[in-house]
Amino acid sequence: MALFKGSKDQPTVEGESAAECMRVGQSLVESGQLTAESLAAALAKANGDLLAFVDVLLVGHGIGRTELALAVSQATGVPAVDTKGIVIADEVKGVLPEAVVRQHCAVAIAEEGPSLVVLCSDPAASRRQEIEAAAGRPVKLYISDPMTVRTFIDLVYRADADIDRLVRSLDLQDEQQRIASLAAEVNLDDQAPVIQLVNRVVSQAMRDRASDIHIEPMDEELRVRFRIDGHLVEAFKLPMGAHAALISRLKIMSGMNIVEKRRPQDGQFSTVIDGKEVDVRVASVATVFGEKIVMRILDKGRSMIGLAELGFPRETYLHYSKMIHSPFGMVICAGPTGAGKTTTLYASLLEVNSAGKNITTVEDPVEYVFPGINQIQTNDQAGLTFATGLKAILRQDPDVILVGEIRDADTARIAVQSALTGHLVLSSLHGTDSVAALHRFLDMGIEAFLIASSVVGVIGQRLLRRICDSCKEPYTPGAEELAVFRQHSGGSEKSSFYHGVGCNFCAGTGYRDRIGVYELLRITPELRRLIVGWATTEELRRLAVAQGMRTMLREAMALVENDVTTIPEVVKTLFAS
């Protein structure tokens, strides 16, 4: 283990956590990473708990992980350690109870003589005593940031560790699987194998930062995959014998009809994973090998992202912010499924939300609940579709309307008419880019002059994976990669490039988390004339670029230039020519 420069290898300083919080905060204020106002807010929120304090700084104030670990080290006298090369020794895996580990954000990583080496984020005396009591021997503490420590905890204490045992238990019920799973639900027996199996799958997906869980029956096995940072990763395989019980349990939890196996169904359930309340949207569809289920995980505890935090370039942010403050007109967010359109629309609502405005949304489903905003969820069985919901909203004296998605000509026509009659309409639309979204309207049969009159702007977007900052290293791109970069980067002379080599923090992928890449199409008088004249997408794009629009590909190469992402990631996500 390599100690960070600047950490003081000396005995733990005894004292109240409040004093330690203050020392950490002052250190960050002095180095210019935190303002005095932000420090005061974080101290008030943490209430003297150092672990809560560093969590607030990491998540709420954007302090770097390394800088935070060093500040805690200097304030407490416990050395900080560089975690890049750490491999947890097999003999200490699981030596501490999981409840203690998660409560104190501390994980055993090695043995050193009679002592247990523990990585933690808060070395308070009370926490050390509880860890030593659980370990039954002395511990030697090292400091790291909470995000890194929790990543190690999730690596060691996997929710899917005993899935094989649970599946074997299910196999004993072969002849009456469905009856057994129904009985388990009626009795609410949390120890029933099928209930534990569902809990393990959802828990592991949460710990792996998955956005979706795919449960797919194959020819001879049941495949479970997680979508992590936009990419599907195989989590584990189960025998097909587990399929009936698992699907029945999920359908019961989601309020679906368990007898109906041919018709696609949708449902939703809520659960608590590792202390976090999450909503899970469930969709089933029949395949040739049986029913497939996809679950979308929505973390209700996740704070809503503001417009300024989405990663817009400065100029794009200013233009887009001006657009959504227009008194009327339509602003469209375009992109494929999973491109972050809903996040952008929600951030836009946060920006325009005020007590003097009546903001109403119609969504399918309502993903996050906003204070002060009227949100309507579609219900096909009750006849409440996007089109009928939008008609109803217009009789509710709205100022701003959000249409979750424009899927058909009826919804598109009412949305356009709403924008023309003095309302600001925000909506998402599936399309490859901002210019193609305008042609989607034409394809739906909306007259060109109505589109030209109603649409104020279109923002096209995608999500690119960020290079993992824990294993970021320089590398030399191949000739093809370099040629693509030179062609689309606007003549950049950049010579040093970075990529992630893979580490514990990013599960060996070299990427962790994602960032949005955007192109903003502003509807100018010249563009309006072209739209009315049924110009091709290429003609519209050519004029938009001539008038200053930076394409998504150009913006993505700017992220490569700033070492945020890599050329292969851009090519994989965006390259179309």
mmCIF file with all atom_site columns, C-alpha atoms in Angstrom, residues 340-453:
data_model
loop_
_atom_site.group_PDB
_atom_site.id
_atom_site.type_symbol
_atom_site.label_atom_id
_atom_site.label_alt_id
_atom_site.label_comp_id
_atom_site.label_asym_id
_atom_site.label_entity_id
_atom_site.label_seq_id
_atom_site.pdbx_PDB_ins_code
_atom_site.Cartn_x
_atom_site.Cartn_y
_atom_site.Cartn_z
_atom_site.occupancy
_atom_site.B_iso_or_equiv
_atom_site.pdbx_formal_charge
_atom_site.auth_seq_id
_atom_site.auth_comp_id
_atom_site.auth_asym_id
_atom_site.auth_atom_id
_atom_site.pdbx_PDB_model_num
ATOM 1   C CA . GLY A 1 340 ? -30.871 10.784 -20.390 1.00 0.00 ? 340 GLY A CA 1
ATOM 2   C CA . LYS A 1 341 ? -33.780 12.720 -21.934 1.00 0.00 ? 341 LYS A CA 1
ATOM 3   C CA . THR A 1 342 ? -35.955 12.459 -18.800 1.00 0.00 ? 342 THR A CA 1
ATOM 4   C CA . THR A 1 343 ? -33.102 13.742 -16.604 1.00 0.00 ? 343 THR A CA 1
ATOM 5   C CA . THR A 1 344 ? -32.664 16.769 -18.876 1.00 0.00 ? 344 THR A CA 1
ATOM 6   C CA . LEU A 1 345 ? -36.407 17.491 -18.878 1.00 0.00 ? 345 LEU A CA 1
ATOM 7   C CA . TYR A 1 346 ? -36.611 17.196 -15.071 1.00 0.00 ? 346 TYR A CA 1
ATOM 8   C CA . ALA A 1 347 ? -33.611 19.522 -14.702 1.00 0.00 ? 347 ALA A CA 1
ATOM 9   C CA . SER A 1 348 ? -35.404 21.974 -17.020 1.00 0.00 ? 348 SER A CA 1
ATOM 10  C CA . LEU A 1 349 ? -38.510 21.848 -14.810 1.00 0.00 ? 349 LEU A CA 1
ATOM 11  C CA . LEU A 1 350 ? -36.399 22.577 -11.719 1.00 0.00 ? 350 LEU A CA 1
ATOM 12  C CA . GLU A 1 351 ? -34.993 25.608 -13.533 1.00 0.00 ? 351 GLU A CA 1
ATOM 13  C CA . VAL A 1 352 ? -38.391 27.115 -14.441 1.00 0.00 ? 352 VAL A CA 1
ATOM 14  C CA . ASN A 1 353 ? -40.321 26.026 -11.329 1.00 0.00 ? 353 ASN A CA 1
ATOM 15  C CA . SER A 1 354 ? -41.606 28.972 -9.283  1.00 0.00 ? 354 SER A CA 1
ATOM 16  C CA . ALA A 1 355 ? -44.595 29.724 -7.081  1.00 0.00 ? 355 ALA A CA 1
ATOM 17  C CA . GLY A 1 356 ? -46.060 31.997 -9.767  1.00 0.00 ? 356 GLY A CA 1
ATOM 18  C CA . LYS A 1 357 ? -46.325 29.239 -12.401 1.00 0.00 ? 357 LYS A CA 1
ATOM 19  C CA . ASN A 1 358 ? -48.708 26.333 -12.850 1.00 0.00 ? 358 ASN A CA 1
ATOM 20  C CA . ILE A 1 359 ? -46.502 23.504 -14.105 1.00 0.00 ? 359 ILE A CA 1
ATOM 21  C CA . THR A 1 360 ? -48.255 20.263 -15.062 1.00 0.00 ? 360 THR A CA 1
ATOM 22  C CA . THR A 1 361 ? -46.773 17.067 -16.477 1.00 0.00 ? 361 THR A CA 1
ATOM 23  C CA . VAL A 1 362 ? -48.205 13.954 -18.101 1.00 0.00 ? 362 VAL A CA 1
ATOM 24  C CA . GLU A 1 363 ? -45.766 11.024 -17.851 1.00 0.00 ? 363 GLU A CA 1
ATOM 25  C CA . ASP A 1 364 ? -45.597 7.265  -18.314 1.00 0.00 ? 364 ASP A CA 1
ATOM 26  C CA . PRO A 1 365 ? -44.696 6.580  -15.553 1.00 0.00 ? 365 PRO A CA 1
ATOM 27  C CA . VAL A 1 366 ? -43.941 9.384  -13.068 1.00 0.00 ? 366 VAL A CA 1
ATOM 28  C CA . GLU A 1 367 ? -40.304 8.567  -12.229 1.00 0.00 ? 367 GLU A CA 1
ATOM 29  C CA . TYR A 1 368 ? -39.499 11.203 -9.599  1.00 0.00 ? 368 TYR A CA 1
ATOM 30  C CA . VAL A 1 369 ? -41.978 13.290 -7.626  1.00 0.00 ? 369 VAL A CA 1
ATOM 31  C CA . PHE A 1 370 ? -41.414 17.073 -7.526  1.00 0.00 ? 370 PHE A CA 1
ATOM 32  C CA . PRO A 1 371 ? -42.656 19.400 -4.800  1.00 0.00 ? 371 PRO A CA 1
ATOM 33  C CA . GLY A 1 372 ? -44.857 22.154 -6.250  1.00 0.00 ? 372 GLY A CA 1
ATOM 34  C CA . ILE A 1 373 ? -45.488 20.454 -9.613  1.00 0.00 ? 373 ILE A CA 1
ATOM 35  C CA . ASN A 1 374 ? -48.710 18.706 -10.717 1.00 0.00 ? 374 ASN A CA 1
ATOM 36  C CA . GLN A 1 375 ? -47.762 15.299 -12.136 1.00 0.00 ? 375 GLN A CA 1
ATOM 37  C CA . ILE A 1 376 ? -50.215 13.059 -13.986 1.00 0.00 ? 376 ILE A CA 1
ATOM 38  C CA . GLN A 1 377 ? -49.491 9.401  -14.739 1.00 0.00 ? 377 GLN A CA 1
ATOM 39  C CA . THR A 1 378 ? -51.030 7.863  -17.850 1.00 0.00 ? 378 THR A CA 1
ATOM 40  C CA . ASN A 1 379 ? -53.444 4.984  -17.373 1.00 0.00 ? 379 ASN A CA 1
ATOM 41  C CA . ASP A 1 380 ? -54.518 3.242  -20.577 1.00 0.00 ? 380 ASP A CA 1
ATOM 42  C CA . GLN A 1 381 ? -57.210 1.167  -18.835 1.00 0.00 ? 381 GLN A CA 1
ATOM 43  C CA . ALA A 1 382 ? -58.861 4.378  -17.585 1.00 0.00 ? 382 ALA A CA 1
ATOM 44  C CA . GLY A 1 383 ? -58.511 6.009  -21.009 1.00 0.00 ? 383 GLY A CA 1
ATOM 45  C CA . LEU A 1 384 ? -55.838 8.434  -19.794 1.00 0.00 ? 384 LEU A CA 1
ATOM 46  C CA . THR A 1 385 ? -53.240 8.507  -22.600 1.00 0.00 ? 385 THR A CA 1
ATOM 47  C CA . PHE A 1 386 ? -50.711 11.225 -23.454 1.00 0.00 ? 386 PHE A CA 1
ATOM 48  C CA . ALA A 1 387 ? -53.221 12.757 -25.891 1.00 0.00 ? 387 ALA A CA 1
ATOM 49  C CA . THR A 1 388 ? -56.230 12.712 -23.535 1.00 0.00 ? 388 THR A CA 1
ATOM 50  C CA . GLY A 1 389 ? -54.082 13.804 -20.587 1.00 0.00 ? 389 GLY A CA 1
ATOM 51  C CA . LEU A 1 390 ? -52.753 16.739 -22.604 1.00 0.00 ? 390 LEU A CA 1
ATOM 52  C CA . LYS A 1 391 ? -56.275 17.792 -23.552 1.00 0.00 ? 391 LYS A CA 1
ATOM 53  C CA . ALA A 1 392 ? -57.280 17.688 -19.866 1.00 0.00 ? 392 ALA A CA 1
ATOM 54  C CA . ILE A 1 393 ? -54.219 19.734 -18.844 1.00 0.00 ? 393 ILE A CA 1
ATOM 55  C CA . LEU A 1 394 ? -55.197 22.535 -21.259 1.00 0.00 ? 394 LEU A CA 1
ATOM 56  C CA . ARG A 1 395 ? -58.381 23.045 -19.221 1.00 0.00 ? 395 ARG A CA 1
ATOM 57  C CA . GLN A 1 396 ? -56.295 23.350 -16.020 1.00 0.00 ? 396 GLN A CA 1
ATOM 58  C CA . ASP A 1 397 ? -54.909 26.851 -16.741 1.00 0.00 ? 397 ASP A CA 1
ATOM 59  C CA . PRO A 1 398 ? -51.274 25.710 -17.231 1.00 0.00 ? 398 PRO A CA 1
ATOM 60  C CA . ASP A 1 399 ? -48.189 27.886 -17.793 1.00 0.00 ? 399 ASP A CA 1
ATOM 61  C CA . VAL A 1 400 ? -45.677 25.101 -18.471 1.00 0.00 ? 400 VAL A CA 1
ATOM 62  C CA . ILE A 1 401 ? -46.589 21.621 -19.744 1.00 0.00 ? 401 ILE A CA 1
ATOM 63  C CA . LEU A 1 402 ? -44.262 18.615 -19.812 1.00 0.00 ? 402 LEU A CA 1
ATOM 64  C CA . VAL A 1 403 ? -45.255 15.738 -22.087 1.00 0.00 ? 403 VAL A CA 1
ATOM 65  C CA . GLY A 1 404 ? -43.186 12.706 -21.067 1.00 0.00 ? 404 GLY A CA 1
ATOM 66  C CA . GLU A 1 405 ? -42.922 11.448 -24.638 1.00 0.00 ? 405 GLU A CA 1
ATOM 67  C CA . ILE A 1 406 ? -44.520 12.237 -27.995 1.00 0.00 ? 406 ILE A CA 1
ATOM 68  C CA . ARG A 1 407 ? -45.313 8.826  -29.466 1.00 0.00 ? 407 ARG A CA 1
ATOM 69  C CA . ASP A 1 408 ? -48.119 9.440  -31.963 1.00 0.00 ? 408 ASP A CA 1
ATOM 70  C CA . ALA A 1 409 ? -49.686 12.037 -34.256 1.00 0.00 ? 409 ALA A CA 1
ATOM 71  C CA . ASP A 1 410 ? -52.548 12.895 -31.840 1.00 0.00 ? 410 ASP A CA 1
ATOM 72  C CA . THR A 1 411 ? -50.173 13.776 -28.999 1.00 0.00 ? 411 THR A CA 1
ATOM 73  C CA . ALA A 1 412 ? -47.879 15.668 -31.387 1.00 0.00 ? 412 ALA A CA 1
ATOM 74  C CA . ARG A 1 413 ? -50.762 17.731 -32.818 1.00 0.00 ? 413 ARG A CA 1
ATOM 75  C CA . ILE A 1 414 ? -52.164 18.710 -29.404 1.00 0.00 ? 414 ILE A CA 1
ATOM 76  C CA . ALA A 1 415 ? -48.649 19.559 -28.134 1.00 0.00 ? 415 ALA A CA 1
ATOM 77  C CA . VAL A 1 416 ? -48.000 21.779 -31.177 1.00 0.00 ? 416 VAL A CA 1
ATOM 78  C CA . GLN A 1 417 ? -51.356 23.524 -30.749 1.00 0.00 ? 417 GLN A CA 1
ATOM 79  C CA . SER A 1 418 ? -50.621 24.060 -27.032 1.00 0.00 ? 418 SER A CA 1
ATOM 80  C CA . ALA A 1 419 ? -47.306 25.714 -27.913 1.00 0.00 ? 419 ALA A CA 1
ATOM 81  C CA . LEU A 1 420 ? -49.047 27.948 -30.469 1.00 0.00 ? 420 LEU A CA 1
ATOM 82  C CA . THR A 1 421 ? -51.718 29.064 -27.998 1.00 0.00 ? 421 THR A CA 1
ATOM 83  C CA . GLY A 1 422 ? -49.433 30.589 -25.388 1.00 0.00 ? 422 GLY A CA 1
ATOM 84  C CA . HIS A 1 423 ? -48.031 27.670 -23.386 1.00 0.00 ? 423 HIS A CA 1
ATOM 85  C CA . LEU A 1 424 ? -44.432 26.505 -22.939 1.00 0.00 ? 424 LEU A CA 1
ATOM 86  C CA . VAL A 1 425 ? -44.342 22.802 -23.829 1.00 0.00 ? 425 VAL A CA 1
ATOM 87  C CA . LEU A 1 426 ? -41.376 20.561 -22.949 1.00 0.00 ? 426 LEU A CA 1
ATOM 88  C CA . SER A 1 427 ? -41.259 17.072 -24.399 1.00 0.00 ? 427 SER A CA 1
ATOM 89  C CA . SER A 1 428 ? -39.022 14.173 -25.336 1.00 0.00 ? 428 SER A CA 1
ATOM 90  C CA . LEU A 1 429 ? -38.973 12.454 -28.706 1.00 0.00 ? 429 LEU A CA 1
ATOM 91  C CA . HIS A 1 430 ? -37.116 9.382  -29.897 1.00 0.00 ? 430 HIS A CA 1
ATOM 92  C CA . GLY A 1 431 ? -34.711 10.398 -32.650 1.00 0.00 ? 431 GLY A CA 1
ATOM 93  C CA . THR A 1 432 ? -31.083 10.044 -33.644 1.00 0.00 ? 432 THR A CA 1
ATOM 94  C CA . ASP A 1 433 ? -30.249 13.744 -33.296 1.00 0.00 ? 433 ASP A CA 1
ATOM 95  C CA . SER A 1 434 ? -31.795 17.220 -33.076 1.00 0.00 ? 434 SER A CA 1
ATOM 96  C CA . VAL A 1 435 ? -32.413 17.665 -36.827 1.00 0.00 ? 435 VAL A CA 1
ATOM 97  C CA . ALA A 1 436 ? -33.897 14.173 -37.252 1.00 0.00 ? 436 ALA A CA 1
ATOM 98  C CA . ALA A 1 437 ? -36.392 14.984 -34.466 1.00 0.00 ? 437 ALA A CA 1
ATOM 99  C CA . LEU A 1 438 ? -37.949 17.732 -36.618 1.00 0.00 ? 438 LEU A CA 1
ATOM 100 C CA . HIS A 1 439 ? -38.444 15.231 -39.435 1.00 0.00 ? 439 HIS A CA 1
ATOM 101 C CA . ARG A 1 440 ? -40.135 12.840 -36.987 1.00 0.00 ? 440 ARG A CA 1
ATOM 102 C CA . PHE A 1 441 ? -42.886 15.461 -36.646 1.00 0.00 ? 441 PHE A CA 1
ATOM 103 C CA . LEU A 1 442 ? -43.216 15.682 -40.425 1.00 0.00 ? 442 LEU A CA 1
ATOM 104 C CA . ASP A 1 443 ? -43.401 11.863 -40.584 1.00 0.00 ? 443 ASP A CA 1
ATOM 105 C CA . MET A 1 444 ? -46.275 11.969 -38.059 1.00 0.00 ? 444 MET A CA 1
ATOM 106 C CA . GLY A 1 445 ? -48.238 14.141 -40.492 1.00 0.00 ? 445 GLY A CA 1
ATOM 107 C CA . ILE A 1 446 ? -47.858 17.492 -38.698 1.00 0.00 ? 446 ILE A CA 1
ATOM 108 C CA . GLU A 1 447 ? -47.842 20.343 -41.222 1.00 0.00 ? 447 GLU A CA 1
ATOM 109 C CA . ALA A 1 448 ? -44.414 21.907 -41.783 1.00 0.00 ? 448 ALA A CA 1
ATOM 110 C CA . PHE A 1 449 ? -45.631 25.464 -41.150 1.00 0.00 ? 449 PHE A CA 1
ATOM 111 C CA . LEU A 1 450 ? -47.008 24.420 -37.712 1.00 0.00 ? 450 LEU A CA 1
ATOM 112 C CA . ILE A 1 451 ? -43.674 22.867 -36.753 1.00 0.00 ? 451 ILE A CA 1
ATOM 113 C CA . ALA A 1 452 ? -41.785 25.960 -37.925 1.00 0.00 ? 452 ALA A CA 1
ATOM 114 C CA . SER A 1 453 ? -44.098 28.237 -35.901 1.00 0.00 ? 453 SER A CA 1
#
